[in-house]
Amino acid sequence: NENFVNPTSSEQDDASKRTISWFNKHLQSMGHNVQGLWDRVHDLIVKVVLVMQPSVVVNCADLDMGQDKYKCFQVLGFDVMFDANLKPWFLEANAGPCFDADSPVDAQVKQQLVTDTLALASYGLRPDDCPVAREQYLDAHRG
């Protein structure tokens, strides 16, 4: 696309790609309820994951990890679009999202995603792990 503006900074207002933190600040400056928006996105993603759950379980079972079966994870990418009223619409889920970085902003976002994913995966989230500790970890790392 000839109009595409590759971002050089995470705070660049005229870029074609922007960070979620930029998006949140932009919405707040316009007086929108950012927490309410992300609550709606969360609800949407939970519903999608519930629909996907049987196939994810089958894929993990196919790996035959024996005693380490709770160490299986998958990174999923979710494409969501917002309408003029900021209602989120689910577009697609990507079972193998792209980790290529074509700009400094892409690299920043994807490096943080990989870091957070490996931190969660190494935490050892099994059904018998303490749910309070898990929630504390997730709360500390939410944007």
CSV table of C-alpha atoms in Angstrom, one decimal, residues 1-6 14 16:
chain,number,residue,atom,x,y,z
A,1,ASN,CA,0.0,0.0,0.0
A,2,GLU,CA,1.5,3.3,-1.0
A,3,ASN,CA,-0.1,5.1,1.9
A,4,PHE,CA,1.4,2.8,4.5
A,5,VAL,CA,3.6,4.7,7.1
A,6,ASN,CA,6.1,2.4,8.8
A,14,ASP,CA,0.8,9.3,11.8
A,16,SER,CA,-0.1,2.9,10.1
